[in-house]
C-alpha cells in the first residue's frame, strides 16, 4: 500500500447534524471516526439564526451555535474532524476508497455518508439578500413558519412539497399566497385539492416572482408578474417561502449507490444500509420527506450503530474462518 493512503475504520462525510451525531456514536464505540466537513462546516443549520424545535434548547439556539456544540461533543470523544471535500469515491471492490480534495486517498472499513441536500432558490438578488440577512426568506416552512404567525406570506412552488408547506403555513398565518408558474399544479390531485379548499390560501397561476421587496432589513412585499399578460403587482408579505425542491449532494456516489430519480440515496427501509456493504447513509442525503435536524441526527445515530454492528459481524466471521484453518 502506498504511503499516501490512509486506512481508517470509519469515514464520515459531512458535518451537519447527521454527520456529527454519527461521529459521537462511532467515537464512543471505539471506531476512531475521521470526519470531513466539506465546504459548509456545520451544514445547512449554519444558515439560520433561530432553531426552536431541536429538543434540549428550551430558549432556542442559533444554528451556528448549535453546530459548534455538536462539533465539540464529537471532538470530546476524539473524532478526528478535518477540513476537506470528498471529490471521488470507489466502492467497486472490497475496500471502500475515497479521495479528499482530489489527492488524499483514504481506505475505510465503513463509510457514513451525511452530505445533506441543498434547497433550491430562484436566484434573484433580492431573494438572496433577504435570505442572507435572515430577513424573511426561507426554504423551510416547518422550520420557520412559526415566526410568521398571524402574518401574510407568499410561497413559490407547484409540487407536493409546496402544497404541503402552503397548507402547513395556512394553519399559522393570516394569509398565504401561492405562486404557481404554470396554469396547473405539478402536485398530486389530492394535495392540490387540499390547498384549493383552504380558505386562507390564494393561488395565483401563471405567476412568477419579479422581486422580493423590503426595507433593507426585512421583507415587506413581493412583486409578481403574470407570465401571460406581463402585468405586475405587489403582494404585501413579511415572509417569502421558496418550495421548488432540493438537490441532494450525492453526485459523487451515483456510479455505485442506488439513487432515486431526484438523486436521494436509497436505503434499506428501517436501516441506514445502502446497496453497498459497509456504506451507510444518514440525514437529508436520503430523506426527502422530513428534512429536519432532529431526524438527521436520529439517522446519524442509526448509521453509526449499523456500521459498528456490520464491522463486528465481519470481524467475528473473520475470526471464525481463521480459527477453522488454524
Ligand atoms: C434556512 C434553513 C433553516 C432550517 N431550520 C431548521 C430548523 O429550525 N429546525 C430543523 O430541524 N431543521 C431546520 N432546517 C433543516 C436542517 O438544516 C436539515 O434538515 C439538516 O441540516 C440536515 O442535516 P444533514 O446532516 O443531513 O445535512 P446538512 O446539514 O445539509 O450538512 C451536509 C454536510 O455535508 C457536507 N458535504 C456535502 N458534500 C460533501 C463532500 N463531497 N465532502 C465532504 N463534505 C460534504 C457539507 O459541507 C455539510 O457539512 C433548516 C434548513 C435551512 C436551509
Short mmCIF file of N, CA and C in Angstrom, two decimals, residues 176-285:
data_model
loop_
_atom_site.label_atom_id
_atom_site.label_comp_id
_atom_site.label_asym_id
_atom_site.label_seq_id
_atom_site.Cartn_x
_atom_site.Cartn_y
_atom_site.Cartn_z
N UNK A 176 -51.94 33.10 3.01
CA UNK A 176 -50.83 32.53 2.24
C UNK A 176 -51.15 32.73 0.76
N UNK A 177 -50.25 33.39 0.04
CA UNK A 177 -50.43 33.50 -1.41
C UNK A 177 -49.45 32.55 -2.07
N UNK A 178 -49.98 31.68 -2.93
CA UNK A 178 -49.15 30.66 -3.55
C UNK A 178 -48.94 31.01 -5.02
N UNK A 179 -47.67 31.10 -5.43
CA UNK A 179 -47.36 31.46 -6.81
C UNK A 179 -47.03 30.18 -7.59
N UNK A 180 -47.80 29.94 -8.65
CA UNK A 180 -47.60 28.75 -9.48
C UNK A 180 -47.26 29.22 -10.89
N UNK A 181 -46.12 28.77 -11.40
CA UNK A 181 -45.63 29.29 -12.68
C UNK A 181 -46.51 28.88 -13.86
N UNK A 182 -47.00 27.68 -13.83
CA UNK A 182 -47.82 27.22 -14.96
C UNK A 182 -49.31 27.42 -14.65
N UNK A 183 -50.17 26.92 -15.52
CA UNK A 183 -51.61 27.11 -15.27
C UNK A 183 -52.20 25.94 -14.48
N UNK A 184 -51.31 25.09 -13.96
CA UNK A 184 -51.79 23.98 -13.12
C UNK A 184 -50.69 23.56 -12.15
N UNK A 185 -51.09 22.79 -11.14
CA UNK A 185 -50.10 22.26 -10.19
C UNK A 185 -49.34 21.09 -10.79
N UNK A 186 -48.13 20.84 -10.30
CA UNK A 186 -47.44 19.59 -10.60
C UNK A 186 -47.81 18.53 -9.56
N UNK A 187 -48.37 19.01 -8.47
CA UNK A 187 -48.67 18.14 -7.32
C UNK A 187 -49.76 17.13 -7.66
N UNK A 188 -49.86 16.10 -6.82
CA UNK A 188 -50.93 15.12 -6.99
C UNK A 188 -52.28 15.82 -6.78
N UNK A 189 -53.31 15.22 -7.34
CA UNK A 189 -54.66 15.82 -7.27
C UNK A 189 -55.08 16.07 -5.83
N UNK A 190 -54.77 15.12 -4.97
CA UNK A 190 -55.24 15.21 -3.59
C UNK A 190 -54.56 16.38 -2.85
N UNK A 191 -53.25 16.57 -3.12
CA UNK A 191 -52.53 17.68 -2.48
C UNK A 191 -53.01 19.02 -3.03
N UNK A 192 -53.22 19.06 -4.37
CA UNK A 192 -53.70 20.30 -5.00
C UNK A 192 -55.08 20.66 -4.45
N UNK A 193 -55.93 19.63 -4.30
CA UNK A 193 -57.29 19.88 -3.79
C UNK A 193 -57.23 20.44 -2.38
N UNK A 194 -56.26 19.93 -1.61
CA UNK A 194 -56.17 20.40 -0.21
C UNK A 194 -55.89 21.91 -0.16
N UNK A 195 -54.97 22.39 -0.99
CA UNK A 195 -54.69 23.84 -0.93
C UNK A 195 -55.84 24.64 -1.55
N UNK A 196 -56.41 24.07 -2.62
CA UNK A 196 -57.52 24.81 -3.26
C UNK A 196 -58.69 24.98 -2.30
N UNK A 197 -58.86 24.00 -1.42
CA UNK A 197 -60.00 24.05 -0.50
C UNK A 197 -59.69 24.75 0.82
N UNK A 198 -58.53 25.34 0.92
CA UNK A 198 -58.18 26.03 2.16
C UNK A 198 -58.47 27.53 2.00
N UNK A 199 -59.31 28.01 2.88
CA UNK A 199 -59.86 29.36 2.71
C UNK A 199 -58.80 30.46 2.64
N UNK A 200 -57.77 30.37 3.50
CA UNK A 200 -56.81 31.49 3.54
C UNK A 200 -55.59 31.27 2.62
N UNK A 201 -55.72 30.33 1.67
CA UNK A 201 -54.67 30.22 0.65
C UNK A 201 -55.22 30.76 -0.67
N UNK A 202 -54.54 31.77 -1.21
CA UNK A 202 -54.91 32.26 -2.54
C UNK A 202 -53.87 31.74 -3.53
N UNK A 203 -54.34 31.12 -4.61
CA UNK A 203 -53.41 30.55 -5.60
C UNK A 203 -53.40 31.46 -6.83
N UNK A 204 -52.21 31.89 -7.23
CA UNK A 204 -52.08 32.70 -8.45
C UNK A 204 -51.35 31.85 -9.49
N UNK A 205 -52.08 31.38 -10.51
CA UNK A 205 -51.46 30.58 -11.57
C UNK A 205 -50.77 31.51 -12.57
N UNK A 206 -49.92 30.94 -13.42
CA UNK A 206 -49.16 31.72 -14.43
C UNK A 206 -48.47 32.92 -13.80
N UNK A 207 -48.03 32.76 -12.58
CA UNK A 207 -47.48 33.91 -11.86
C UNK A 207 -46.08 33.60 -11.34
N UNK A 208 -45.16 34.55 -11.56
CA UNK A 208 -43.76 34.36 -11.13
C UNK A 208 -43.31 35.55 -10.28
N UNK A 209 -42.20 35.34 -9.60
CA UNK A 209 -41.67 36.40 -8.74
C UNK A 209 -40.82 37.36 -9.56
N UNK A 210 -41.09 38.65 -9.42
CA UNK A 210 -40.26 39.65 -10.10
C UNK A 210 -39.16 40.12 -9.14
N UNK A 211 -39.54 40.50 -7.93
CA UNK A 211 -38.59 40.93 -6.90
C UNK A 211 -39.16 40.65 -5.52
N UNK A 212 -38.26 40.37 -4.58
CA UNK A 212 -38.65 40.36 -3.18
C UNK A 212 -38.36 41.78 -2.67
N UNK A 213 -39.37 42.44 -2.13
CA UNK A 213 -39.20 43.84 -1.71
C UNK A 213 -39.06 43.91 -0.19
N UNK A 214 -38.31 44.91 0.27
CA UNK A 214 -38.15 45.04 1.71
C UNK A 214 -37.64 46.42 2.07
N UNK A 215 -37.38 46.59 3.37
CA UNK A 215 -36.90 47.90 3.85
C UNK A 215 -35.38 47.90 4.04
N UNK A 216 -34.71 46.92 3.46
CA UNK A 216 -33.25 46.83 3.64
C UNK A 216 -32.88 45.84 4.73
N UNK A 217 -33.81 45.54 5.61
CA UNK A 217 -33.57 44.56 6.68
C UNK A 217 -34.50 43.36 6.60
N UNK A 218 -35.78 43.66 6.37
CA UNK A 218 -36.78 42.57 6.34
C UNK A 218 -37.70 42.72 5.13
N UNK A 219 -38.29 41.60 4.76
CA UNK A 219 -39.22 41.56 3.62
C UNK A 219 -40.52 42.30 3.99
N UNK A 220 -41.02 43.09 3.04
CA UNK A 220 -42.30 43.77 3.29
C UNK A 220 -43.35 43.42 2.22
N UNK A 221 -42.88 42.96 1.05
CA UNK A 221 -43.83 42.64 -0.03
C UNK A 221 -43.11 41.82 -1.10
N UNK A 222 -43.89 41.27 -2.02
CA UNK A 222 -43.31 40.53 -3.15
C UNK A 222 -43.95 41.09 -4.42
N UNK A 223 -43.11 41.50 -5.37
CA UNK A 223 -43.67 41.96 -6.65
C UNK A 223 -43.70 40.76 -7.59
N UNK A 224 -44.88 40.51 -8.18
CA UNK A 224 -45.05 39.33 -9.03
C UNK A 224 -45.49 39.79 -10.43
N UNK A 225 -45.32 38.90 -11.41
CA UNK A 225 -45.85 39.21 -12.74
C UNK A 225 -46.57 38.00 -13.32
N UNK A 226 -47.60 38.32 -14.10
CA UNK A 226 -48.33 37.26 -14.79
C UNK A 226 -47.58 36.97 -16.09
N UNK A 227 -47.12 35.72 -16.26
CA UNK A 227 -46.27 35.42 -17.42
C UNK A 227 -47.07 35.30 -18.73
N UNK A 228 -48.38 35.48 -18.69
CA UNK A 228 -49.19 35.53 -19.92
C UNK A 228 -49.42 36.97 -20.34
N UNK A 229 -49.64 37.84 -19.35
CA UNK A 229 -50.01 39.24 -19.68
C UNK A 229 -48.90 40.23 -19.36
N UNK A 230 -47.88 39.76 -18.63
CA UNK A 230 -46.78 40.62 -18.15
C UNK A 230 -47.20 41.67 -17.14
N UNK A 231 -48.43 41.60 -16.70
CA UNK A 231 -48.90 42.56 -15.68
C UNK A 231 -48.19 42.29 -14.36
N UNK A 232 -47.81 43.39 -13.68
CA UNK A 232 -47.13 43.23 -12.39
C UNK A 232 -48.01 43.76 -11.27
N UNK A 233 -47.87 43.16 -10.10
CA UNK A 233 -48.48 43.79 -8.92
C UNK A 233 -47.74 43.34 -7.66
N UNK A 234 -47.96 44.09 -6.58
CA UNK A 234 -47.25 43.80 -5.33
C UNK A 234 -48.19 43.11 -4.33
N UNK A 235 -47.64 42.14 -3.63
CA UNK A 235 -48.41 41.45 -2.59
C UNK A 235 -47.73 41.75 -1.25
N UNK A 236 -48.42 42.38 -0.33
CA UNK A 236 -47.81 42.63 0.99
C UNK A 236 -47.50 41.30 1.67
N UNK A 237 -46.30 41.15 2.19
CA UNK A 237 -45.93 39.89 2.87
C UNK A 237 -44.70 40.13 3.72
N UNK A 238 -44.65 39.44 4.86
CA UNK A 238 -43.44 39.54 5.70
C UNK A 238 -42.55 38.31 5.53
N UNK A 239 -43.12 37.26 4.89
CA UNK A 239 -42.32 36.04 4.67
C UNK A 239 -42.41 35.60 3.23
N UNK A 240 -41.28 35.12 2.68
CA UNK A 240 -41.24 34.63 1.30
C UNK A 240 -40.65 33.22 1.35
N UNK A 241 -41.50 32.22 1.11
CA UNK A 241 -41.07 30.83 1.20
C UNK A 241 -40.84 30.25 -0.19
N UNK A 242 -39.70 29.60 -0.35
CA UNK A 242 -39.37 29.01 -1.64
C UNK A 242 -39.48 27.49 -1.48
N UNK A 243 -40.36 26.88 -2.27
CA UNK A 243 -40.59 25.43 -2.15
C UNK A 243 -40.51 24.81 -3.54
N UNK A 244 -39.33 24.97 -4.16
CA UNK A 244 -39.18 24.47 -5.53
C UNK A 244 -38.23 23.27 -5.59
N UNK A 245 -37.99 22.68 -4.44
CA UNK A 245 -37.23 21.43 -4.42
C UNK A 245 -35.87 21.54 -3.77
N UNK A 246 -35.25 20.38 -3.60
CA UNK A 246 -33.91 20.28 -3.01
C UNK A 246 -33.04 19.46 -3.93
N UNK A 247 -31.73 19.71 -3.86
CA UNK A 247 -30.81 18.85 -4.60
C UNK A 247 -29.92 18.12 -3.60
N UNK A 248 -30.07 16.80 -3.50
CA UNK A 248 -29.19 16.07 -2.58
C UNK A 248 -27.74 16.10 -3.08
N UNK A 249 -26.81 16.20 -2.14
CA UNK A 249 -25.39 16.30 -2.52
C UNK A 249 -24.80 14.89 -2.66
N UNK A 250 -25.19 14.24 -3.75
CA UNK A 250 -24.86 12.81 -3.89
C UNK A 250 -24.22 12.48 -5.24
N UNK A 251 -23.86 13.50 -6.01
CA UNK A 251 -23.35 13.23 -7.38
C UNK A 251 -22.17 12.25 -7.38
N UNK A 252 -21.27 12.41 -6.39
CA UNK A 252 -20.06 11.57 -6.42
C UNK A 252 -20.36 10.08 -6.15
N UNK A 253 -21.56 9.79 -5.68
CA UNK A 253 -21.88 8.39 -5.34
C UNK A 253 -22.67 7.69 -6.45
N UNK A 254 -23.05 8.44 -7.49
CA UNK A 254 -24.06 7.92 -8.41
C UNK A 254 -23.63 6.67 -9.18
N UNK A 255 -22.31 6.47 -9.35
CA UNK A 255 -21.87 5.27 -10.08
C UNK A 255 -21.91 4.01 -9.23
N UNK A 256 -22.10 4.17 -7.92
CA UNK A 256 -22.00 3.00 -7.04
C UNK A 256 -23.27 2.74 -6.22
N UNK A 257 -23.96 3.81 -5.86
CA UNK A 257 -25.12 3.63 -4.96
C UNK A 257 -26.43 3.78 -5.72
N UNK A 258 -27.45 3.10 -5.25
CA UNK A 258 -28.79 3.26 -5.82
C UNK A 258 -29.35 4.61 -5.36
N UNK A 259 -29.74 5.43 -6.33
CA UNK A 259 -30.33 6.74 -6.04
C UNK A 259 -31.74 6.77 -6.64
N UNK A 260 -32.61 7.60 -6.06
CA UNK A 260 -33.92 7.75 -6.71
C UNK A 260 -33.81 8.78 -7.84
N UNK A 261 -34.92 9.10 -8.48
CA UNK A 261 -34.84 9.95 -9.68
C UNK A 261 -34.34 11.37 -9.37
N UNK A 262 -34.50 11.82 -8.11
CA UNK A 262 -34.01 13.16 -7.74
C UNK A 262 -32.55 13.11 -7.30
N UNK A 263 -32.06 11.92 -6.96
CA UNK A 263 -30.67 11.83 -6.51
C UNK A 263 -30.54 11.48 -5.03
N UNK A 264 -31.67 11.26 -4.35
CA UNK A 264 -31.59 10.83 -2.94
C UNK A 264 -31.08 9.39 -2.88
N UNK A 265 -30.20 9.10 -1.92
CA UNK A 265 -29.68 7.74 -1.77
C UNK A 265 -30.79 6.84 -1.22
N UNK A 266 -30.94 5.69 -1.84
CA UNK A 266 -31.98 4.75 -1.38
C UNK A 266 -31.38 3.84 -0.31
N UNK A 267 -32.02 3.85 0.85
CA UNK A 267 -31.54 2.99 1.93
C UNK A 267 -32.53 1.85 2.16
N UNK A 268 -32.00 0.77 2.75
CA UNK A 268 -32.89 -0.35 3.08
C UNK A 268 -33.87 0.16 4.14
N UNK A 269 -35.18 0.01 3.92
CA UNK A 269 -36.15 0.59 4.86
C UNK A 269 -35.88 0.22 6.32
N UNK A 270 -35.97 1.22 7.18
CA UNK A 270 -35.78 0.98 8.61
C UNK A 270 -34.33 0.88 9.04
N UNK A 271 -33.40 1.04 8.11
CA UNK A 271 -31.97 0.98 8.43
C UNK A 271 -31.26 2.12 7.69
N UNK A 272 -29.95 2.20 7.89
CA UNK A 272 -29.17 3.20 7.15
C UNK A 272 -28.34 2.53 6.06
N UNK A 273 -28.63 1.26 5.79
CA UNK A 273 -27.81 0.50 4.84
C UNK A 273 -28.09 0.91 3.40
N UNK A 274 -27.02 1.05 2.62
CA UNK A 274 -27.17 1.30 1.18
C UNK A 274 -27.03 -0.05 0.47
N UNK A 275 -26.99 -0.02 -0.85
CA UNK A 275 -26.82 -1.26 -1.60
C UNK A 275 -25.38 -1.78 -1.54
N UNK A 276 -24.45 -1.01 -0.97
CA UNK A 276 -23.07 -1.48 -0.84
C UNK A 276 -22.80 -1.82 0.63
N UNK A 277 -22.33 -3.02 0.87
CA UNK A 277 -21.98 -3.46 2.22
C UNK A 277 -20.96 -2.51 2.84
N UNK A 278 -21.20 -2.11 4.07
CA UNK A 278 -20.23 -1.26 4.77
C UNK A 278 -20.38 0.23 4.46
N UNK A 279 -21.30 0.59 3.57
CA UNK A 279 -21.54 2.02 3.28
C UNK A 279 -22.96 2.36 3.76
N UNK A 280 -23.04 3.37 4.59
CA UNK A 280 -24.29 3.72 5.25
C UNK A 280 -24.64 5.18 4.94
N UNK A 281 -25.91 5.52 5.06
CA UNK A 281 -26.32 6.89 4.75
C UNK A 281 -27.18 7.43 5.88
N UNK A 282 -27.04 8.73 6.13
CA UNK A 282 -27.86 9.37 7.16
C UNK A 282 -28.22 10.78 6.73
N UNK A 283 -29.26 11.31 7.33
CA UNK A 283 -29.64 12.70 7.12
C UNK A 283 -30.32 12.97 5.79
N UNK A 284 -30.28 14.24 5.38
CA UNK A 284 -31.04 14.70 4.22
C UNK A 284 -30.57 14.10 2.90
N UNK A 285 -29.40 13.48 2.87
CA UNK A 285 -28.93 12.86 1.62
C UNK A 285 -29.84 11.71 1.22
#
